[in-house]
mmCIF file of C-alpha atoms in Angstrom:
data_model
loop_
_atom_site.group_PDB
_atom_site.id
_atom_site.type_symbol
_atom_site.label_atom_id
_atom_site.label_comp_id
_atom_site.label_asym_id
_atom_site.label_seq_id
_atom_site.Cartn_x
_atom_site.Cartn_y
_atom_site.Cartn_z
ATOM 1 C CA MET A 734 -44.974 20.089 -21.238
ATOM 2 C CA VAL A 735 -48.081 18.245 -22.422
ATOM 3 C CA TYR A 736 -48.275 17.680 -26.175
ATOM 4 C CA ASP A 737 -51.272 16.357 -28.092
ATOM 5 C CA TYR A 738 -49.383 14.128 -30.544
ATOM 6 C CA ARG A 739 -52.681 13.136 -32.122
ATOM 7 C CA LEU A 740 -52.521 16.495 -33.865
ATOM 8 C CA PHE A 741 -49.408 15.303 -35.730
ATOM 9 C CA GLY A 742 -50.861 12.108 -37.174
ATOM 10 C CA LYS A 743 -51.625 10.661 -40.574
ATOM 11 C CA LYS A 744 -55.182 12.018 -40.636
ATOM 12 C CA SER A 745 -53.973 15.580 -40.086
ATOM 13 C CA ALA A 746 -51.319 15.138 -42.777
ATOM 14 C CA LEU A 747 -53.922 13.827 -45.238
ATOM 15 C CA LYS A 748 -56.436 16.599 -44.518
ATOM 16 C CA LEU A 749 -53.839 19.349 -44.865
ATOM 17 C CA SER A 750 -52.433 17.811 -48.041
ATOM 18 C CA LEU A 751 -55.826 17.638 -49.691
ATOM 19 C CA ALA A 752 -56.818 21.143 -48.568
ATOM 20 C CA ILE A 753 -53.632 22.763 -49.897
ATOM 21 C CA SER A 754 -53.816 20.699 -53.116
ATOM 22 C CA VAL A 755 -57.419 21.773 -53.733
ATOM 23 C CA LEU A 756 -56.481 25.420 -53.181
ATOM 24 C CA HIS A 757 -53.502 25.126 -55.531
ATOM 25 C CA PHE A 758 -55.671 23.276 -58.073
ATOM 26 C CA PHE A 759 -58.220 26.088 -58.254
ATOM 27 C CA ILE A 760 -55.538 28.783 -58.383
ATOM 28 C CA VAL A 761 -53.968 27.052 -61.399
ATOM 29 C CA LEU A 762 -57.347 26.614 -63.077
ATOM 30 C CA ILE A 763 -58.169 30.295 -62.581
ATOM 31 C CA ALA A 764 -54.774 31.264 -63.984
ATOM 32 C CA TYR A 765 -55.294 29.003 -67.040
ATOM 33 C CA SER A 766 -58.787 30.432 -67.461
ATOM 34 C CA PHE A 767 -57.535 34.018 -67.595
ATOM 35 C CA ALA A 768 -54.686 33.063 -69.918
ATOM 36 C CA ARG A 769 -56.975 31.297 -72.396
ATOM 37 C CA THR A 770 -59.595 34.040 -72.203
ATOM 38 C CA ASN A 771 -56.995 36.628 -73.178
ATOM 39 C CA ASP A 772 -55.817 34.491 -76.031
ATOM 40 C CA LEU A 773 -59.228 33.606 -77.435
ATOM 41 C CA LYS A 774 -60.933 36.933 -76.649
ATOM 42 C CA HIS A 775 -64.024 35.172 -75.354
ATOM 43 C CA SER A 776 -65.159 33.375 -72.225
ATOM 44 C CA ILE A 777 -64.667 29.657 -71.862
ATOM 45 C CA ASN A 778 -66.284 26.895 -69.839
ATOM 46 C CA PHE A 779 -64.420 26.423 -66.559
ATOM 47 C CA MET A 780 -64.927 22.649 -66.691
ATOM 48 C CA ASP A 781 -63.069 22.513 -70.000
ATOM 49 C CA LEU A 782 -59.897 23.193 -68.030
ATOM 50 C CA VAL A 783 -60.314 20.064 -65.850
ATOM 51 C CA GLN A 784 -58.248 17.707 -67.960
ATOM 52 C CA VAL A 785 -55.987 14.736 -67.361
ATOM 53 C CA ASN A 786 -52.876 16.887 -66.877
ATOM 54 C CA THR A 787 -54.504 19.042 -64.167
ATOM 55 C CA VAL A 788 -55.854 15.970 -62.372
ATOM 56 C CA VAL A 789 -52.378 14.348 -62.463
ATOM 57 C CA MET A 790 -50.941 17.613 -61.117
ATOM 58 C CA PHE A 791 -53.443 17.573 -58.239
ATOM 59 C CA VAL A 792 -52.605 13.970 -57.305
ATOM 60 C CA ALA A 793 -48.847 14.602 -57.503
ATOM 61 C CA ASN A 794 -49.097 17.697 -55.300
ATOM 62 C CA ALA A 795 -51.296 15.933 -52.749
ATOM 63 C CA LEU A 796 -48.885 12.983 -52.551
ATOM 64 C CA LEU A 797 -45.827 15.227 -52.180
ATOM 65 C CA LEU A 798 -47.526 17.316 -49.494
ATOM 66 C CA TYR A 799 -48.603 14.183 -47.623
ATOM 67 C CA ILE A 800 -45.047 12.817 -47.601
ATOM 68 C CA LEU A 801 -43.654 16.178 -46.440
ATOM 69 C CA PHE A 802 -46.178 16.499 -43.633
ATOM 70 C CA LEU A 803 -45.569 12.934 -42.467
ATOM 71 C CA PHE A 804 -41.824 13.573 -42.298
ATOM 72 C CA GLN A 805 -42.223 16.889 -40.474
ATOM 73 C CA PHE A 806 -44.733 15.469 -38.018
ATOM 74 C CA ARG A 807 -42.401 12.579 -37.196
ATOM 75 C CA ALA A 808 -39.608 15.069 -36.575
ATOM 76 C CA VAL A 809 -41.806 17.031 -34.172
ATOM 77 C CA LYS A 810 -42.826 13.874 -32.293
ATOM 78 C CA HIS A 811 -39.494 12.069 -32.092
ATOM 79 C CA ILE A 812 -36.704 14.695 -32.002
ATOM 80 C CA ASP A 813 -36.573 16.008 -28.430
ATOM 81 C CA ASP A 814 -33.619 18.370 -28.915
ATOM 82 C CA LYS A 815 -35.146 21.665 -30.070
ATOM 83 C CA ARG A 816 -31.818 22.899 -31.467
ATOM 84 C CA LYS A 817 -31.585 19.890 -33.781
ATOM 85 C CA ARG A 818 -35.269 19.563 -34.633
ATOM 86 C CA THR A 819 -35.611 22.690 -36.827
ATOM 87 C CA PRO A 820 -32.526 22.226 -39.069
ATOM 88 C CA ILE A 821 -33.216 18.498 -39.454
ATOM 89 C CA THR A 822 -36.824 19.199 -40.439
ATOM 90 C CA ILE A 823 -35.891 21.870 -42.975
ATOM 91 C CA LEU A 824 -32.965 19.978 -44.546
ATOM 92 C CA GLY A 825 -34.901 16.719 -44.608
ATOM 93 C CA SER A 826 -37.868 18.376 -46.343
ATOM 94 C CA LEU A 827 -35.606 19.940 -48.969
ATOM 95 C CA MET A 828 -33.891 16.606 -49.591
ATOM 96 C CA LEU A 829 -37.281 14.960 -50.112
ATOM 97 C CA VAL A 830 -38.137 17.620 -52.701
ATOM 98 C CA PHE A 831 -34.804 17.157 -54.505
ATOM 99 C CA ILE A 832 -35.532 13.426 -54.724
ATOM 100 C CA LEU A 833 -39.275 13.406 -55.403
ATOM 101 C CA SER A 834 -39.778 16.532 -57.530
ATOM 102 C CA PRO A 835 -37.962 15.144 -60.621
ATOM 103 C CA LEU A 836 -39.881 11.861 -60.330
ATOM 104 C CA PHE A 837 -43.261 13.556 -60.089
ATOM 105 C CA SER A 838 -42.300 15.934 -62.903
ATOM 106 C CA GLN A 839 -41.536 13.027 -65.203
ATOM 107 C CA VAL A 840 -44.964 11.559 -64.526
ATOM 108 C CA GLN A 841 -46.698 14.882 -65.175
ATOM 109 C CA LEU A 842 -44.709 15.397 -68.411
ATOM 110 C CA LEU A 843 -46.487 12.408 -69.907
ATOM 111 C CA TYR A 844 -49.703 14.458 -69.887
ATOM 112 C CA ASN A 845 -48.268 17.926 -70.549
ATOM 113 C CA GLU A 846 -47.522 19.327 -73.992
ATOM 114 C CA GLN A 847 -47.462 23.042 -73.220
ATOM 115 C CA PHE A 848 -43.879 23.305 -71.919
ATOM 116 C CA SER A 849 -40.539 21.852 -72.865
ATOM 117 C CA GLU A 850 -39.142 19.230 -70.538
ATOM 118 C CA ARG A 851 -36.453 21.545 -69.145
ATOM 119 C CA MET A 852 -38.853 24.442 -68.575
ATOM 120 C CA PHE A 853 -41.465 22.197 -66.961
ATOM 121 C CA MET A 854 -38.880 20.629 -64.612
ATOM 122 C CA ILE A 855 -37.734 24.084 -63.458
ATOM 123 C CA ILE A 856 -41.250 25.415 -62.973
ATOM 124 C CA ASN A 857 -42.334 22.290 -61.114
ATOM 125 C CA PHE A 858 -39.259 22.327 -58.865
ATOM 126 C CA VAL A 859 -39.844 25.970 -57.904
ATOM 127 C CA LYS A 860 -43.478 25.132 -57.169
ATOM 128 C CA ASP A 861 -42.438 22.173 -54.994
ATOM 129 C CA VAL A 862 -39.991 24.352 -53.017
ATOM 130 C CA VAL A 863 -42.870 26.747 -52.369
ATOM 131 C CA LEU A 864 -44.915 23.792 -51.151
ATOM 132 C CA VAL A 865 -42.093 22.876 -48.765
ATOM 133 C CA ILE A 866 -42.174 26.395 -47.317
ATOM 134 C CA ILE A 867 -45.959 26.165 -46.930
ATOM 135 C CA THR A 868 -45.761 22.806 -45.137
ATOM 136 C CA LEU A 869 -43.029 24.079 -42.815
ATOM 137 C CA LEU A 870 -45.152 27.115 -41.939
ATOM 138 C CA PHE A 871 -48.195 24.944 -41.240
ATOM 139 C CA THR A 872 -46.150 22.550 -39.091
ATOM 140 C CA ALA A 873 -44.594 25.442 -37.166
ATOM 141 C CA LEU A 874 -48.017 26.998 -36.545
ATOM 142 C CA MET A 875 -49.447 23.681 -35.373
ATOM 143 C CA TYR A 876 -46.466 23.140 -33.076
ATOM 144 C CA ALA A 877 -46.815 26.662 -31.610
ATOM 145 C CA TRP A 878 -50.543 26.126 -31.094
ATOM 146 C CA ASP A 879 -49.913 22.761 -29.452
ATOM 147 C CA MET A 880 -47.259 24.240 -27.151
ATOM 148 C CA ASN A 881 -49.619 27.034 -26.118
ATOM 149 C CA LYS A 882 -52.353 24.508 -25.400
ATOM 150 C CA GLY A 883 -49.843 22.475 -23.389
ATOM 151 C CA ARG A 884 -48.916 25.546 -21.341
ATOM 152 C CA ILE A 885 -52.586 26.185 -20.613
ATOM 153 C CA VAL A 886 -52.981 22.602 -19.385
ATOM 154 C CA GLU A 887 -49.839 22.881 -17.258
ATOM 155 C CA ASN A 888 -51.004 26.179 -15.760
ATOM 156 C CA GLN A 889 -54.361 24.652 -14.938
ATOM 157 C CA LYS A 890 -52.633 21.742 -13.216
ATOM 158 C CA LEU A 891 -50.385 24.194 -11.392
ATOM 159 C CA LEU A 892 -53.424 26.170 -10.256
ATOM 160 C CA ILE A 893 -55.131 23.017 -8.985
ATOM 161 C CA GLN A 894 -51.964 21.939 -7.183
ATOM 162 C CA SER A 895 -51.534 25.387 -5.632
ATOM 163 C CA LEU A 896 -55.118 25.356 -4.385
ATOM 164 C CA GLN A 897 -54.538 21.891 -2.954
ATOM 165 C CA ASP A 898 -51.349 23.039 -1.214
ATOM 166 C CA ARG A 899 -53.118 26.018 0.328
ATOM 167 C CA TYR A 900 -55.967 23.787 1.433
ATOM 168 C CA ASN A 901 -53.508 21.348 3.019
ATOM 169 C CA ALA A 902 -51.697 24.200 4.745
ATOM 170 C CA LEU A 903 -54.999 25.477 6.162
ATOM 171 C CA LYS A 904 -56.013 21.970 7.181
ATOM 172 C CA ASN A 905 -52.702 21.459 8.970
ATOM 173 C CA GLN A 906 -53.319 24.624 10.968
ATOM 174 C CA VAL A 907 -56.463 23.141 12.496
ATOM 175 C CA ASP A 908 -55.335 19.509 12.508
ATOM 176 C CA PRO A 909 -56.517 18.100 15.872
ATOM 177 C CA HIS A 910 -53.321 16.128 16.521
ATOM 178 C CA PHE A 911 -51.051 19.039 15.726
ATOM 179 C CA LEU A 912 -53.097 21.461 17.850
ATOM 180 C CA PHE A 913 -53.389 18.978 20.677
ATOM 181 C CA ASN A 914 -49.656 18.316 20.764
ATOM 182 C CA SER A 915 -48.818 22.010 20.469
ATOM 183 C CA LEU A 916 -51.273 23.132 23.146
ATOM 184 C CA ASN A 917 -50.300 20.275 25.420
ATOM 185 C CA THR A 918 -46.644 21.247 25.129
ATOM 186 C CA LEU A 919 -47.495 24.908 25.701
ATOM 187 C CA ASN A 920 -49.579 24.001 28.746
ATOM 188 C CA GLY A 921 -46.624 22.166 30.222
ATOM 189 C CA LEU A 922 -44.405 25.218 29.764
ATOM 190 C CA ILE A 923 -46.758 27.810 31.249
ATOM 191 C CA GLY A 924 -45.937 28.346 34.900
ATOM 192 C CA TYR A 925 -42.897 26.081 34.630
ATOM 193 C CA ASP A 926 -40.797 28.078 32.149
ATOM 194 C CA ASP A 927 -42.628 31.225 31.036
ATOM 195 C CA GLU A 928 -39.728 32.380 28.902
ATOM 196 C CA LYS A 929 -39.839 29.184 26.876
ATOM 197 C CA ALA A 930 -43.628 29.422 26.713
ATOM 198 C CA HIS A 931 -43.387 32.890 25.149
ATOM 199 C CA GLU A 932 -40.781 31.643 22.692
ATOM 200 C CA TYR A 933 -42.961 28.637 21.850
ATOM 201 C CA ILE A 934 -45.938 30.891 21.104
ATOM 202 C CA SER A 935 -43.725 33.142 18.968
ATOM 203 C CA GLN A 936 -42.485 30.183 16.914
ATOM 204 C CA LEU A 937 -46.010 28.764 16.586
ATOM 205 C CA SER A 938 -47.308 32.127 15.366
ATOM 206 C CA SER A 939 -44.407 32.411 12.932
ATOM 207 C CA MET A 940 -45.196 28.998 11.478
ATOM 208 C CA PHE A 941 -48.919 29.751 11.065
ATOM 209 C CA ARG A 942 -48.169 33.140 9.516
ATOM 210 C CA TYR A 943 -45.859 31.467 6.997
ATOM 211 C CA THR A 944 -48.473 28.904 5.926
ATOM 212 C CA MET A 945 -51.046 31.660 5.354
ATOM 213 C CA GLN A 946 -48.931 33.565 2.837
ATOM 214 C CA ASN A 947 -49.721 33.599 -0.884
ATOM 215 C CA LYS A 948 -46.201 33.200 -2.253
ATOM 216 C CA GLN A 949 -45.610 30.482 -4.813
ATOM 217 C CA ILE A 950 -41.829 30.688 -4.565
ATOM 218 C CA LEU A 951 -39.416 32.151 -2.031
ATOM 219 C CA ARG A 952 -35.771 32.326 -1.053
ATOM 220 C CA VAL A 953 -33.985 29.493 0.726
ATOM 221 C CA SER A 954 -33.310 31.772 3.718
ATOM 222 C CA GLU A 955 -37.075 32.263 4.238
ATOM 223 C CA GLU A 956 -37.821 28.553 3.942
ATOM 224 C CA LEU A 957 -35.036 27.777 6.430
ATOM 225 C CA ASN A 958 -36.544 30.221 8.944
ATOM 226 C CA PHE A 959 -39.887 28.442 8.633
ATOM 227 C CA ALA A 960 -38.234 25.014 8.916
ATOM 228 C CA GLU A 961 -36.427 26.170 12.071
ATOM 229 C CA SER A 962 -39.729 27.302 13.597
ATOM 230 C CA TYR A 963 -41.276 23.921 12.814
ATOM 231 C CA ILE A 964 -38.232 22.086 14.163
ATOM 232 C CA TYR A 965 -38.338 24.160 17.351
ATOM 233 C CA LEU A 966 -41.926 23.093 17.966
ATOM 234 C CA ILE A 967 -41.403 19.381 17.413
ATOM 235 C CA LYS A 968 -38.110 19.349 19.365
ATOM 236 C CA MET A 969 -40.047 20.603 22.375
ATOM 237 C CA ARG A 970 -41.930 17.322 22.196
ATOM 238 C CA TYR A 971 -39.026 15.001 21.460
ATOM 239 C CA ASN A 972 -36.124 16.894 23.065
ATOM 240 C CA GLU A 973 -32.814 15.165 22.427
ATOM 241 C CA SER A 974 -34.519 12.227 20.743
ATOM 242 C CA LEU A 975 -34.706 14.381 17.644
ATOM 243 C CA GLN A 976 -31.290 15.494 16.421
ATOM 244 C CA ILE A 977 -31.144 18.130 13.654
ATOM 245 C CA THR A 978 -27.923 19.259 11.995
ATOM 246 C CA TYR A 979 -27.416 22.018 9.423
ATOM 247 C CA ARG A 980 -24.707 22.371 6.790
ATOM 248 C CA ILE A 981 -25.899 25.225 4.589
ATOM 249 C CA ASP A 982 -23.550 27.025 2.217
ATOM 250 C CA GLU A 983 -24.342 30.747 2.500
ATOM 251 C CA LYS A 984 -24.142 31.233 -1.258
ATOM 252 C CA TYR A 985 -27.388 29.255 -1.596
ATOM 253 C CA LEU A 986 -29.412 31.408 0.832
ATOM 254 C CA ASP A 987 -30.492 33.725 -1.991
ATOM 255 C CA TYR A 988 -31.500 30.839 -4.261
ATOM 256 C CA TYR A 989 -35.181 29.961 -4.626
ATOM 257 C CA ILE A 990 -37.254 27.040 -3.397
ATOM 258 C CA LEU A 991 -40.929 26.095 -3.204
ATOM 259 C CA PRO A 992 -42.776 26.913 0.048
ATOM 260 C CA SER A 993 -42.886 24.210 2.746
ATOM 261 C CA ALA A 994 -40.509 21.949 0.785
ATOM 262 C CA LEU A 995 -38.174 21.418 3.762
ATOM 263 C CA GLN A 996 -41.011 21.235 6.295
ATOM 264 C CA VAL A 997 -42.754 18.496 4.294
ATOM 265 C CA LEU A 998 -39.600 16.379 4.256
ATOM 266 C CA ILE A 999 -38.882 16.889 7.967
ATOM 267 C CA GLU A 1000 -42.494 16.086 8.817
ATOM 268 C CA ASN A 1001 -42.219 12.982 6.613
ATOM 269 C CA ALA A 1002 -39.186 11.783 8.591
ATOM 270 C CA VAL A 1003 -40.896 12.388 11.953
ATOM 271 C CA LYS A 1004 -44.154 10.752 10.864
ATOM 272 C CA HIS A 1005 -42.663 7.517 9.546
ATOM 273 C CA ASN A 1006 -39.877 6.763 12.019
ATOM 274 C CA VAL A 1007 -39.577 5.718 15.661
ATOM 275 C CA ILE A 1008 -38.355 8.572 17.894
ATOM 276 C CA SER A 1009 -37.271 7.708 21.439
ATOM 277 C CA ASN A 1010 -34.352 8.033 23.812
ATOM 278 C CA LYS A 1011 -33.284 4.549 22.794
ATOM 279 C CA TYR A 1012 -33.752 5.199 19.085
ATOM 280 C CA PRO A 1013 -33.188 8.900 18.372
ATOM 281 C CA LEU A 1014 -33.980 10.243 14.922
ATOM 282 C CA SER A 1015 -31.187 12.171 13.218
ATOM 283 C CA VAL A 1016 -31.989 14.559 10.396
ATOM 284 C CA ALA A 1017 -29.341 16.416 8.382
ATOM 285 C CA ILE A 1018 -30.201 19.451 6.260
ATOM 286 C CA GLU A 1019 -27.366 20.320 3.909
ATOM 287 C CA THR A 1020 -26.674 21.927 0.566
ATOM 288 C CA THR A 1021 -24.718 20.097 -2.106
ATOM 289 C CA GLU A 1022 -22.316 21.111 -4.859
ATOM 290 C CA ASN A 1023 -25.020 20.128 -7.364
ATOM 291 C CA GLY A 1024 -27.150 23.119 -6.374
ATOM 292 C CA THR A 1025 -29.610 21.136 -4.254
ATOM 293 C CA VAL A 1026 -30.618 20.980 -0.619
ATOM 294 C CA CYS A 1027 -30.573 17.483 0.838
ATOM 295 C CA ILE A 1028 -32.613 16.211 3.785
ATOM 296 C CA LYS A 1029 -31.205 12.935 5.062
ATOM 297 C CA ASN A 1030 -32.648 11.037 8.014
ATOM 298 C CA SER A 1031 -31.880 7.794 9.758
ATOM 299 C CA VAL A 1032 -34.382 4.998 9.221
ATOM 300 C CA ARG A 1033 -36.230 3.023 11.866
ATOM 301 C CA LEU A 1034 -39.733 2.693 10.481
ATOM 302 C CA LYS A 1035 -42.802 2.523 12.685
ATOM 303 C CA ASN A 1036 -44.709 -0.765 12.666
ATOM 304 C CA SER A 1037 -48.080 0.996 12.758
ATOM 305 C CA GLY A 1038 -47.988 1.822 9.035
ATOM 306 C CA VAL A 1039 -48.673 5.503 9.716
ATOM 307 C CA GLY A 1040 -48.201 7.703 6.681
ATOM 308 C CA GLY A 1041 -49.617 8.783 3.434
ATOM 309 C CA GLY A 1042 -48.029 6.263 1.153
ATOM 310 C CA GLY A 1043 -45.589 8.792 -0.282
ATOM 311 C CA ILE A 1044 -48.280 11.368 -1.110
ATOM 312 C CA GLY A 1045 -46.254 14.232 0.391
ATOM 313 C CA LEU A 1046 -43.211 13.333 -1.699
ATOM 314 C CA SER A 1047 -45.217 12.824 -4.881
ATOM 315 C CA ASN A 1048 -46.995 16.165 -4.391
ATOM 316 C CA LEU A 1049 -43.684 17.949 -3.872
ATOM 317 C CA ASP A 1050 -42.241 16.264 -6.946
ATOM 318 C CA GLU A 1051 -45.291 17.275 -9.007
ATOM 319 C CA ARG A 1052 -45.034 20.889 -7.816
ATOM 320 C CA TYR A 1053 -41.393 21.053 -8.902
ATOM 321 C CA ARG A 1054 -42.238 19.568 -12.264
ATOM 322 C CA LEU A 1055 -45.036 22.045 -12.902
ATOM 323 C CA VAL A 1056 -43.218 25.210 -11.765
ATOM 324 C CA PHE A 1057 -39.594 24.481 -12.687
ATOM 325 C CA ASP A 1058 -39.769 21.400 -14.935
ATOM 326 C CA LYS A 1059 -37.420 19.663 -12.482
ATOM 327 C CA LYS A 1060 -37.685 16.606 -10.254
ATOM 328 C CA ILE A 1061 -36.706 15.852 -6.701
ATOM 329 C CA LYS A 1062 -34.303 12.946 -6.181
ATOM 330 C CA VAL A 1063 -35.135 10.232 -3.669
ATOM 331 C CA THR A 1064 -32.645 7.561 -2.572
ATOM 332 C CA ARG A 1065 -32.904 5.105 0.275
ATOM 333 C CA ASP A 1066 -31.062 2.196 1.768
ATOM 334 C CA GLU A 1067 -31.200 0.150 4.951
ATOM 335 C CA HIS A 1068 -29.931 2.976 7.150
ATOM 336 C CA TYR A 1069 -30.788 6.322 5.529
ATOM 337 C CA PHE A 1070 -33.555 8.003 3.577
ATOM 338 C CA ARG A 1071 -32.339 10.889 1.428
ATOM 339 C CA VAL A 1072 -34.244 13.487 -0.617
ATOM 340 C CA GLU A 1073 -32.564 16.144 -2.784
ATOM 341 C CA VAL A 1074 -34.586 19.232 -3.700
ATOM 342 C CA PRO A 1075 -33.369 21.469 -6.572
ATOM 343 C CA LEU A 1076 -32.487 25.074 -5.746
ATOM 344 C CA ILE A 1077 -33.176 27.670 -8.426
ATOM 345 C CA LYS A 1078 -30.630 30.432 -8.964
ATOM 346 C CA GLU A 1079 -32.603 32.497 -11.472
ATOM 347 C CA ILE A 1080 -36.392 32.445 -11.796
ATOM 348 C CA GLU A 1081 -36.866 34.738 -14.810
ATOM 349 C CA LYS A 1082 -37.618 31.932 -17.249
ATOM 350 C CA TYR A 1083 -40.144 30.451 -14.798
ATOM 351 C CA ASN A 1084 -41.947 33.748 -14.142
ATOM 352 C CA ARG A 1085 -44.837 32.865 -16.461
ATOM 353 C CA ASN A 1086 -45.761 29.770 -14.446
ATOM 354 C CA ILE A 1087 -45.346 31.634 -11.158
ATOM 355 C CA TYR A 1088 -47.317 34.650 -12.379
ATOM 356 C CA MET A 1089 -50.167 32.497 -13.700
ATOM 357 C CA SER A 1090 -50.511 30.543 -10.463
ATOM 358 C CA GLN A 1091 -50.366 33.651 -8.255
ATOM 359 C CA ASN A 1092 -52.887 35.698 -10.244
ATOM 360 C CA GLU A 1093 -55.412 32.893 -10.663
ATOM 361 C CA LEU A 1094 -55.545 32.183 -6.948
#
């Protein structure tokens, strides 16, 4: 989630403190005005009420509010655990009032002769507790507004990413190299093995149909079917030089995954590594006990530098962050390159992101 922490700065705390203090100041003056009018049975000059004690009250309130807002804003910015943030903010604000209210009351008593010390301390403490409640409400409203703005930004990024993914999928359909290789393979099958040619066309159609769909999330079983179609096509080119193994726990077939996630990783392995009879490429697709699907391939990098500099992986990682607030895990060593993609058991809490991206496309 994107937060605009500038909203929770010293300037905001100062502006809010002054605004609330001014409002409180005029409410008190109006109350004093009515009280004195009733006592004296005649109107009085409003400016007569602006005395040293009311000015001291204004300054004390503004200072207390400023300190409260600063504390609450720091809590919002620095406490990541939402379950701890609220109680810490509330208890901390109350503790500040317990400490500061008596001190500010003593200062105001020097310029107040209307109430006894005990009565004034009680009245001032109750007023300060009310101010705490007001500051907490303002902070909560600002936080809610900031979260909503963050969601809007995230949804916009998700929309842009979804449009980019659909554009890439369409571009891949008409990619000259892909079409050339596919048609060249198909041409070699026609007349030589018509049964395989028909199967090749069926798998090619299945892959194109999958890339044209408008789903933003689907089940693992559907993504595996698409990955198998893609693997079938590229294995026709590489034959036994490309070795694919599956170890998929059936309980994960009804989990959810982002479209083309497996295909992107398989394509990444094929694009970046040497594939030949002497140096076959092995790719393992397997689920893990951590609720992920792992694509692991042997490493023998091409010397030509072909590839997108990790763009496919970074795009996939960004898609997972936007839709599920999760990250893919990439590990590599001298012999293997391994990518783990999270599988989602329940998508209810992500429905808002999915719904927004689907309906804005």
